[in-house]
Tab-separated table of C-alpha atoms and ligand atoms in Angstrom:
chain	number	residue	atom	x	y	z
A	1	UNK	CA	-0.107	-0.189	-0.151
A	2	UNK	CA	1.549	3.368	-0.742
A	3	UNK	CA	2.515	5.822	1.870
A	4	UNK	CA	0.052	8.532	1.145
A	5	UNK	CA	-2.812	5.624	2.000
A	6	UNK	CA	-1.782	5.615	5.592
A	7	UNK	CA	-1.317	9.248	6.388
A	8	UNK	CA	-3.982	11.240	7.902
A	9	UNK	CA	-5.754	13.813	5.893
A	10	UNK	CA	-4.544	17.274	6.242
A	11	UNK	CA	-6.602	20.517	6.825
A	12	UNK	CA	-5.529	21.735	3.280
A	13	UNK	CA	-6.656	18.692	1.830
A	14	UNK	CA	-10.089	18.318	3.375
A	15	UNK	CA	-10.521	22.183	2.445
A	16	UNK	CA	-10.078	20.473	-1.287
A	17	UNK	CA	-12.252	17.671	-0.149
A	18	UNK	CA	-15.331	19.826	0.663
A	19	UNK	CA	-14.885	22.757	-1.441
A	20	UNK	CA	-17.515	22.344	-3.896
A	21	UNK	CA	-19.864	22.487	-1.477
A	22	UNK	CA	-18.844	25.718	0.344
A	23	UNK	CA	-22.024	27.904	-0.889
A	24	UNK	CA	-24.504	25.309	0.176
A	25	UNK	CA	-26.937	26.865	2.870
A	26	UNK	CA	-26.832	23.705	4.398
A	27	UNK	CA	-25.320	20.301	4.342
A	28	UNK	CA	-26.754	16.998	5.937
A	29	UNK	CA	-23.679	14.762	6.926
A	30	UNK	CA	-24.913	11.116	7.233
A	31	UNK	CA	-22.754	9.308	10.183
A	32	UNK	CA	-23.889	5.769	11.173
A	33	UNK	CA	-21.054	5.882	13.921
A	34	UNK	CA	-18.835	3.533	11.732
A	35	UNK	CA	-15.111	4.808	11.116
A	36	UNK	CA	-15.847	6.362	7.419
A	37	UNK	CA	-18.742	8.321	8.707
A	38	UNK	CA	-17.246	9.541	11.875
A	39	UNK	CA	-14.277	10.658	9.888
A	40	UNK	CA	-16.450	12.562	7.658
A	41	UNK	CA	-18.201	14.713	10.500
A	42	UNK	CA	-14.600	15.385	12.011
A	43	UNK	CA	-13.042	16.539	8.883
A	44	UNK	CA	-16.447	18.552	7.658
A	45	UNK	CA	-16.443	20.078	11.280
A	46	UNK	CA	-12.857	21.192	11.525
A	47	UNK	CA	-13.308	22.470	7.532
A	48	UNK	CA	-16.247	24.490	8.944
A	49	UNK	CA	-14.356	26.069	11.624
A	50	UNK	CA	-11.684	27.101	9.528
A	51	UNK	CA	-14.234	29.507	7.753
A	52	UNK	CA	-15.896	32.195	8.801
A	53	UNK	CA	-19.028	31.979	6.569
A	54	UNK	CA	-20.383	28.658	5.300
A	55	UNK	CA	-22.872	26.093	5.246
A	56	UNK	CA	-24.562	24.999	8.594
A	57	UNK	CA	-23.927	21.359	9.349
A	58	UNK	CA	-26.515	18.649	10.574
A	59	UNK	CA	-25.338	15.654	11.552
A	60	UNK	CA	-27.908	12.869	11.284
A	61	UNK	CA	-27.862	8.849	12.231
A	62	UNK	CA	-30.542	6.468	11.080
A	63	UNK	CA	-31.492	3.937	13.672
A	64	UNK	CA	-32.844	0.969	11.538
A	65	UNK	CA	-33.970	-0.873	14.694
A	66	UNK	CA	-31.949	-4.088	13.442
A	67	UNK	CA	-29.329	-4.181	15.979
A	68	UNK	CA	-29.344	-3.909	19.411
A	69	UNK	CA	-26.080	-1.746	19.643
A	70	UNK	CA	-27.443	0.908	17.082
A	71	UNK	CA	-29.235	2.997	19.650
A	72	UNK	CA	-26.114	3.286	21.958
A	73	UNK	CA	-24.349	3.932	18.505
A	74	UNK	CA	-26.401	6.809	17.645
A	75	UNK	CA	-25.617	8.005	21.181
A	76	UNK	CA	-22.053	8.279	20.800
A	77	UNK	CA	-22.595	10.076	17.185
A	78	UNK	CA	-24.620	12.523	19.285
A	79	UNK	CA	-21.810	13.424	21.866
A	80	UNK	CA	-19.173	13.717	19.403
A	81	UNK	CA	-21.299	15.854	17.331
A	82	UNK	CA	-21.906	18.277	20.543
A	83	UNK	CA	-18.373	18.172	21.326
A	84	UNK	CA	-17.708	19.088	17.542
A	85	UNK	CA	-20.506	21.741	17.834
A	86	UNK	CA	-22.609	20.253	15.733
A	87	UNK	CA	-26.189	19.724	15.864
A	88	UNK	CA	-27.651	15.683	15.848
A	89	UNK	CA	-30.863	14.106	14.952
A	90	UNK	CA	-31.245	10.427	15.321
A	91	UNK	CA	-33.952	9.355	12.951
A	92	UNK	CA	-35.479	5.541	13.498
A	93	UNK	CA	-36.713	3.481	10.653
A	94	UNK	CA	-40.307	2.386	11.878
A	95	UNK	CA	-41.762	0.870	8.654
A	96	UNK	CA	-42.033	-2.752	7.669
A	97	UNK	CA	-39.018	-4.792	7.903
A	98	UNK	CA	-38.926	-7.341	4.968
A	99	UNK	CA	-37.680	-11.063	5.034
A	100	UNK	CA	-35.940	-10.744	2.270
A	101	UNK	CA	-33.831	-7.889	0.357
A	102	UNK	CA	-33.353	-6.396	3.749
A	103	UNK	CA	-30.312	-4.395	3.200
A	104	UNK	CA	-31.804	-2.655	-0.060
A	105	UNK	CA	-35.184	-2.035	2.018
A	106	UNK	CA	-33.052	-0.449	5.203
A	107	UNK	CA	-31.023	1.751	2.437
A	108	UNK	CA	-33.990	2.727	0.879
A	109	UNK	CA	-35.501	3.766	3.697
A	110	UNK	CA	-32.466	5.465	5.114
A	111	UNK	CA	-32.113	7.802	2.003
A	112	UNK	CA	-35.862	8.768	2.516
A	113	UNK	CA	-35.179	9.732	6.283
A	114	UNK	CA	-32.063	11.677	5.205
A	115	UNK	CA	-33.733	13.157	2.192
A	116	UNK	CA	-36.318	14.361	4.878
A	117	UNK	CA	-34.192	15.528	7.355
A	118	UNK	CA	-32.358	17.741	4.841
A	119	UNK	CA	-35.706	19.107	3.667
A	120	UNK	CA	-36.732	20.007	6.763
A	121	UNK	CA	-33.287	21.591	7.788
A	122	UNK	CA	-33.010	23.731	4.749
A	123	UNK	CA	-30.162	21.673	3.098
A	124	UNK	CA	-29.453	21.310	-0.153
A	125	UNK	CA	-26.778	18.193	0.137
A	126	UNK	CA	-26.304	15.018	2.217
A	127	UNK	CA	-22.871	14.149	2.497
A	128	UNK	CA	-22.019	10.430	2.579
A	129	UNK	CA	-18.695	9.324	3.869
A	130	UNK	CA	-18.194	6.278	0.800
A	131	UNK	CA	-15.012	5.661	0.107
A	132	UNK	CA	-12.505	4.280	-2.550
A	133	UNK	CA	-13.045	0.865	-0.963
A	134	UNK	CA	-16.930	1.265	-1.355
A	135	UNK	CA	-16.290	2.115	-5.221
A	136	UNK	CA	-14.176	-0.729	-5.709
A	137	UNK	CA	-16.575	-2.994	-3.922
A	138	UNK	CA	-19.565	-1.352	-6.052
A	139	UNK	CA	-17.590	-2.048	-9.104
A	140	UNK	CA	-16.642	-5.571	-8.477
A	141	UNK	CA	-20.125	-6.798	-7.672
A	142	UNK	CA	-21.835	-5.088	-10.804
A	143	UNK	CA	-19.200	-6.838	-13.028
A	144	UNK	CA	-20.052	-10.158	-11.107
A	145	UNK	CA	-23.760	-9.209	-12.437
A	146	UNK	CA	-22.740	-8.777	-16.074
A	147	UNK	CA	-23.836	-4.625	-15.734
A	148	UNK	CA	-23.603	-2.243	-18.518
A	149	UNK	CA	-21.299	0.823	-18.975
A	150	UNK	CA	-23.777	2.978	-16.585
A	151	UNK	CA	-23.557	0.263	-14.012
A	152	UNK	CA	-19.922	-0.046	-14.103
A	153	UNK	CA	-19.705	3.669	-13.491
A	154	UNK	CA	-20.583	2.592	-10.095
A	155	UNK	CA	-21.093	5.394	-7.632
A	156	UNK	CA	-21.252	9.427	-9.023
A	157	UNK	CA	-19.527	11.786	-7.013
A	158	UNK	CA	-22.785	13.563	-6.965
A	159	UNK	CA	-26.214	12.652	-8.005
A	160	UNK	CA	-29.835	13.741	-7.286
A	161	UNK	CA	-32.214	11.427	-5.085
A	162	UNK	CA	-35.586	12.344	-3.332
A	163	UNK	CA	-35.143	16.213	-4.438
A	164	UNK	CA	-31.710	16.883	-2.658
A	165	UNK	CA	-28.060	16.368	-4.135
A	166	UNK	CA	-26.338	13.218	-2.702
A	167	UNK	CA	-22.581	13.924	-2.693
A	168	UNK	CA	-19.660	11.797	-1.845
A	169	UNK	CA	-16.689	13.884	-0.757
A	170	UNK	CA	-14.555	10.861	0.142
A	171	UNK	CA	-15.149	8.694	-2.838
A	172	UNK	CA	-11.282	9.397	-3.661
A	173	UNK	CA	-10.056	8.886	-0.272
A	174	UNK	CA	-9.377	5.268	0.761
A	175	UNK	CA	-10.591	3.830	4.321
A	176	UNK	CA	-7.073	3.526	5.555
A	177	UNK	CA	-6.544	7.231	5.469
A	178	UNK	CA	-9.667	7.865	7.263
A	179	UNK	CA	-8.665	5.422	9.873
A	180	UNK	CA	-5.196	7.119	10.272
A	181	UNK	CA	-7.269	10.295	10.595
A	182	UNK	CA	-9.219	9.361	13.570
A	183	UNK	CA	-6.637	7.318	14.968
A	184	UNK	CA	-4.231	10.853	14.832
A	185	UNK	CA	-7.157	12.590	16.148
A	186	UNK	CA	-8.007	9.921	18.783
A	187	UNK	CA	-11.533	9.876	17.622
A	188	UNK	CA	-13.338	6.588	18.610
A	189	UNK	CA	-15.713	4.735	16.217
A	190	UNK	CA	-18.023	1.877	16.097
A	191	UNK	CA	-17.563	-1.634	14.768
A	192	UNK	CA	-20.364	-2.814	12.822
A	193	UNK	CA	-20.351	-6.546	12.711
A	194	UNK	CA	-22.908	-6.686	9.599
A	195	UNK	CA	-19.962	-5.195	7.432
A	196	UNK	CA	-18.129	-8.616	7.918
A	197	UNK	CA	-21.579	-10.731	7.876
A	198	UNK	CA	-20.924	-13.426	5.156
A	199	UNK	CA	-24.391	-14.017	4.500
A	200	UNK	CA	-24.590	-10.617	2.459
A	201	UNK	CA	-22.564	-10.503	-0.748
A	202	UNK	CA	-20.629	-7.048	-0.150
A	203	UNK	CA	-18.895	-8.554	2.978
A	204	UNK	CA	-18.077	-11.880	1.278
A	205	UNK	CA	-16.794	-9.495	-1.810
A	206	UNK	CA	-14.795	-7.453	0.584
A	207	UNK	CA	-12.857	-10.639	1.935
A	208	UNK	CA	-11.671	-11.144	-1.479
A	209	UNK	CA	-9.920	-7.415	-1.897
A	210	UNK	CA	-6.567	-8.248	-0.391
A	211	UNK	CA	-6.085	-11.080	-2.842
A	212	UNK	CA	-7.279	-9.118	-5.919
A	213	UNK	CA	-4.885	-6.207	-4.514
A	214	UNK	CA	-1.881	-9.137	-4.443
A	215	UNK	CA	-2.674	-9.218	-8.324
A	216	UNK	CA	-2.655	-5.809	-8.949
A	217	UNK	CA	-6.445	-5.056	-8.545
A	218	UNK	CA	-6.284	-2.566	-5.526
A	219	UNK	CA	-8.918	-0.002	-4.997
A	220	UNK	CA	-6.957	2.583	-6.667
A	221	UNK	CA	-7.022	0.515	-10.125
A	222	UNK	CA	-10.870	-0.424	-9.646
A	223	UNK	CA	-11.787	2.857	-8.740
A	224	UNK	CA	-9.847	4.474	-11.513
A	225	UNK	CA	-11.572	2.142	-13.681
A	226	UNK	CA	-14.963	2.786	-12.654
A	227	UNK	CA	-14.245	6.801	-13.255
A	228	UNK	CA	-12.772	6.068	-16.589
A	229	UNK	CA	-16.540	4.163	-17.287
A	230	UNK	CA	-18.206	7.239	-16.129
A	231	UNK	CA	-16.414	9.089	-18.502
A	232	UNK	CA	-17.622	7.337	-21.136
A	233	UNK	CA	-21.144	6.730	-20.012
A	234	UNK	CA	-21.347	10.478	-19.986
A	235	UNK	CA	-20.395	10.802	-23.263
A	236	UNK	CA	-22.821	8.001	-24.574
A	237	UNK	CA	-25.195	10.123	-22.295
A	238	UNK	CA	-24.589	13.401	-24.517
A	239	UNK	CA	-24.930	11.134	-27.860
A	240	UNK	CA	-28.501	10.079	-26.680
A	241	UNK	CA	-29.392	13.058	-26.124
A	242	UNK	CA	-28.741	14.327	-29.554
A	243	UNK	CA	-30.031	11.166	-31.362
A	244	UNK	CA	-33.146	11.628	-28.654
A	245	UNK	CA	-33.574	15.449	-30.177
A	246	UNK	CA	-32.688	13.930	-34.157
A	247	UNK	CA	-35.629	11.705	-33.803
A	248	UNK	CA	-37.941	13.886	-31.822
A	249	UNK	CA	-38.791	11.263	-29.418
A	250	UNK	CA	-41.106	13.297	-27.545
A	251	UNK	CA	-44.978	13.365	-28.963
A	252	UNK	CA	-45.442	17.296	-28.261
A	253	UNK	CA	-49.235	16.672	-28.296
A	254	UNK	CA	-48.958	14.665	-25.601
A	255	UNK	CA	-46.040	14.076	-23.235
A	256	UNK	CA	-47.121	10.751	-21.979
A	257	UNK	CA	-46.697	9.290	-25.391
A	258	UNK	CA	-43.682	8.490	-26.974
A	259	UNK	CA	-42.647	7.623	-30.741
A	260	UNK	CA	-40.075	6.969	-32.865
A	261	UNK	CA	-39.486	6.435	-36.761
A	262	UNK	CA	-38.349	2.602	-36.939
A	263	UNK	CA	-36.213	3.082	-39.966
A	264	UNK	CA	-34.590	6.171	-38.482
A	265	UNK	CA	-34.041	4.410	-35.026
A	266	UNK	CA	-32.843	1.305	-36.491
A	267	UNK	CA	-29.871	3.429	-38.108
A	268	UNK	CA	-28.612	4.242	-34.848
A	269	UNK	CA	-25.792	2.335	-32.860
A	270	UNK	CA	-27.051	-0.521	-30.438
A	271	UNK	CA	-25.728	1.222	-27.461
A	272	UNK	CA	-27.649	4.479	-28.527
A	273	UNK	CA	-30.926	2.451	-29.345
A	274	UNK	CA	-30.587	1.173	-25.597
A	275	UNK	CA	-30.393	4.130	-24.115
A	276	UNK	CA	-33.182	5.582	-25.955
A	277	UNK	CA	-35.680	2.862	-25.207
A	278	UNK	CA	-34.774	2.878	-21.506
A	279	UNK	CA	-35.445	6.390	-21.360
A	280	UNK	CA	-38.889	6.095	-23.067
A	281	UNK	CA	-39.686	3.163	-20.508
A	282	UNK	CA	-38.709	4.875	-17.432
A	283	UNK	CA	-40.055	7.939	-18.533
A	284	UNK	CA	-43.792	6.512	-18.992
A	285	UNK	CA	-43.655	2.808	-16.931
A	286	UNK	CA	-42.854	4.528	-13.371
A	287	UNK	CA	-41.632	0.980	-12.268
A	288	UNK	CA	-38.281	2.041	-11.800
A	289	UNK	CA	-35.207	1.565	-13.909
A	290	UNK	CA	-35.589	-1.260	-16.316
A	291	UNK	CA	-33.126	-4.304	-16.563
A	292	UNK	CA	-30.794	-4.172	-18.971
A	293	UNK	CA	-31.168	-7.885	-19.981
A	294	UNK	CA	-34.966	-7.299	-20.780
A	295	UNK	CA	-34.243	-4.321	-22.490
A	296	UNK	CA	-31.682	-5.869	-24.980
A	297	UNK	CA	-34.400	-8.665	-25.467
A	298	UNK	CA	-36.483	-6.162	-26.315
A	299	UNK	CA	-34.483	-4.432	-28.838
A	300	UNK	CA	-33.596	-7.657	-30.243
A	301	UNK	CA	-37.583	-8.418	-30.826
A	302	UNK	CA	-38.019	-4.986	-32.064
A	303	UNK	CA	-35.105	-5.267	-34.486
A	304	UNK	CA	-36.098	-8.717	-35.820
A	305	UNK	CA	-39.466	-7.429	-36.362
A	306	UNK	CA	-38.192	-4.144	-38.463
A	307	UNK	CA	-35.922	-6.679	-40.442
A	308	UNK	CA	-38.554	-8.886	-41.090
A	309	UNK	CA	-41.081	-6.315	-42.001
A	310	UNK	CA	-43.536	-7.581	-39.444
A	311	UNK	CA	-46.005	-5.044	-39.173
A	312	UNK	CA	-47.319	-5.464	-35.736
A	313	UNK	CA	-45.265	-5.851	-32.265
A	314	UNK	CA	-46.327	-5.642	-28.666
A	315	UNK	CA	-44.765	-5.887	-25.494
A	316	UNK	CA	-45.069	-4.748	-22.050
A	317	UNK	CA	-42.223	-3.897	-20.308
A	318	UNK	CA	-41.850	-2.139	-16.589
A	319	UNK	CA	-45.238	-0.577	-16.750
A	320	UNK	CA	-44.523	0.519	-20.089
A	321	UNK	CA	-46.339	-0.651	-23.753
A	322	UNK	CA	-44.027	-0.980	-26.446
A	323	UNK	CA	-45.461	-1.200	-30.140
A	324	UNK	CA	-44.561	-0.978	-33.585
A	325	UNK	CA	-47.020	-0.080	-35.740
A	326	UNK	CA	-46.826	0.986	-39.161
A	327	UNK	CA	-43.220	1.799	-39.216
A	328	UNK	CA	-43.411	3.632	-35.835
A	329	UNK	CA	-42.305	2.485	-32.413
A	330	UNK	CA	-44.767	3.803	-29.626
A	331	UNK	CA	-43.872	3.921	-25.997
A	332	UNK	CA	-46.968	4.276	-23.659
A	333	UNK	CA	-48.218	3.588	-20.133
A	334	UNK	CA	-49.043	0.342	-19.747
A	335	UNK	CA	-52.815	0.078	-18.368
A	336	UNK	CA	-53.207	-0.720	-14.471
A	337	UNK	CA	-52.909	-4.088	-13.945
A	338	UNK	CA	-56.315	-5.998	-12.692
A	339	UNK	CA	-56.239	-7.310	-9.284
A	340	UNK	CA	-56.690	-11.073	-8.802
A	341	UNK	CA	-59.237	-10.916	-6.609
A	342	UNK	CA	-61.267	-8.587	-8.744
B	1	ATP	N1	-27.308	4.246	9.757
B	1	ATP	C1	-26.779	5.385	9.358
B	1	ATP	N2	-27.015	6.730	9.530
B	1	ATP	C2	-26.582	7.605	8.613
B	1	ATP	N3	-25.890	7.583	7.619
B	1	ATP	C3	-25.502	6.196	7.217
B	1	ATP	C4	-26.033	4.996	7.955
B	1	ATP	N4	-25.508	3.992	7.385
B	1	ATP	C5	-25.096	4.417	6.085
B	1	ATP	N5	-24.953	5.913	6.188
B	1	ATP	C6	-24.124	6.882	5.299
B	1	ATP	O1	-23.669	5.916	4.066
B	1	ATP	C7	-22.524	5.777	3.975
B	1	ATP	C8	-22.525	4.049	3.261
B	1	ATP	O2	-22.747	3.501	4.269
B	1	ATP	P1	-22.948	1.721	3.669
B	1	ATP	O3	-21.881	1.222	3.156
B	1	ATP	O4	-22.734	0.909	5.008
B	1	ATP	O5	-24.184	1.933	3.125
B	1	ATP	P2	-24.916	0.802	2.048
B	1	ATP	O6	-25.610	-0.074	2.453
B	1	ATP	O7	-23.637	-0.035	1.332
B	1	ATP	O8	-25.217	1.772	0.916
B	1	ATP	P3	-25.020	2.374	-0.431
B	1	ATP	O9	-25.739	1.473	-1.414
B	1	ATP	O10	-25.441	3.648	-0.295
B	1	ATP	O11	-23.579	2.299	-0.661
B	1	ATP	C9	-21.770	5.807	5.459
B	1	ATP	O12	-20.421	6.142	4.823
B	1	ATP	C10	-22.717	7.004	5.745
B	1	ATP	O13	-22.433	8.088	5.357
C-alpha cells in the first residue's frame, strides 16, 4: 500500500475535498457511527470551523432498529457531534422490515429519512462517507452481475435523490486514510459486525479484496476503472441526447406518449438505441429503472420485427407498452394491472 494511503488527511486536503459545497446553505452529514462517517463528520467540522462563513452542518444518524447496539451508537455520534459543536438528529426507521432484501429496504428507508431531514433543515445536500474501497466493491459487484457501462461507472460523486443532492466527497479517499485520521485525532468509532456478515454479498466480496490487490487489482485501480467508465457513460449520454433530439422522440401533443420512426431508429448504434428505449420506458413506466437484460431482449425483438418487415409487435416492460405499428415505435404507459381478486 503506498504511504499516502496511510497518512491522516490534512486540513488543506480537507478544504479541497469539501470545496464544491462551500456555498450550500446547509448540509446533512450522514453519520452511521462507523469509521468512515465519523471521519466525515470530524473532517467537515474542522473544515467549517476554519471558515468565517459557510454551510450549516447537521449530523444525522438513522437507527434502522435492526441491531441492539444501534441506539447506543447513535448516542455516541450525538456526543461527538456535541463536542464538535454540530447539531445532531437520530431518525428511526419504523417501517415494516421485509424478510428478503432487507439491506436494500434499509438503504431505501435510510435515504428517504436523510432526504426528509435535509428538507426539514433547509439543506440542499446530503454528504455520505463512501470511500474508494466502497467504490471498488461496487464496481466488482456490478461486474459479477454483468452490468452495462452505466452500472460499471459505479457511484457518482454527486447525484440527485428524493429532491436533494447526494454527494460523496470521500469517494477518492482510501478507508485506511480515514482510519489514520481518526487515530491521529484520537477519535473512537463503532465497529459494525454486519460489515463482515458472510450472509451478504458485499462482505463476501470485501473479503476477496486483499487477494485481488495482490494481483494488482487494488481499490485505486478499480476506482480508476469506474471513473473511466463514468466518463464513457457521460459521453454516451450526450450522444443519446443528440439522437433523441434527432428522432424528436417526444410527442408534442401528449407528454405521456413517445414515438419514433423505426427506420431512423434502426440506423443508430445499438448502445444508443438501448439508451433511447430505456429513457422512453423509464419516463412512462414509473416502475423504476428497466433492467438491461430485458431491454436487450426487447431491442432484439424490435430489430427482428423491423428487419422481417413484420407490421406489428407489442410488448409490455416495466409498466410501459412498446409497440411497432406502421413503421413507428410507440412507448406508452401500460394500463393499470387488474387485481386478481377482482
Ligand atoms: N445508519 C446510518 N445513518 C446515517 N448514515 C448512514 C447510515 N448507514 C450508512 N450511512 C451513510 O452511508 C454511507 C455508506 O454506508 P454503507 O456502505 O454501510 O451503505 P450501503 O448500505 O452499502 O449503501 P450504499 O448503497 O449507499 O453504499 C456511510 O458512510 C454513511 O455516510
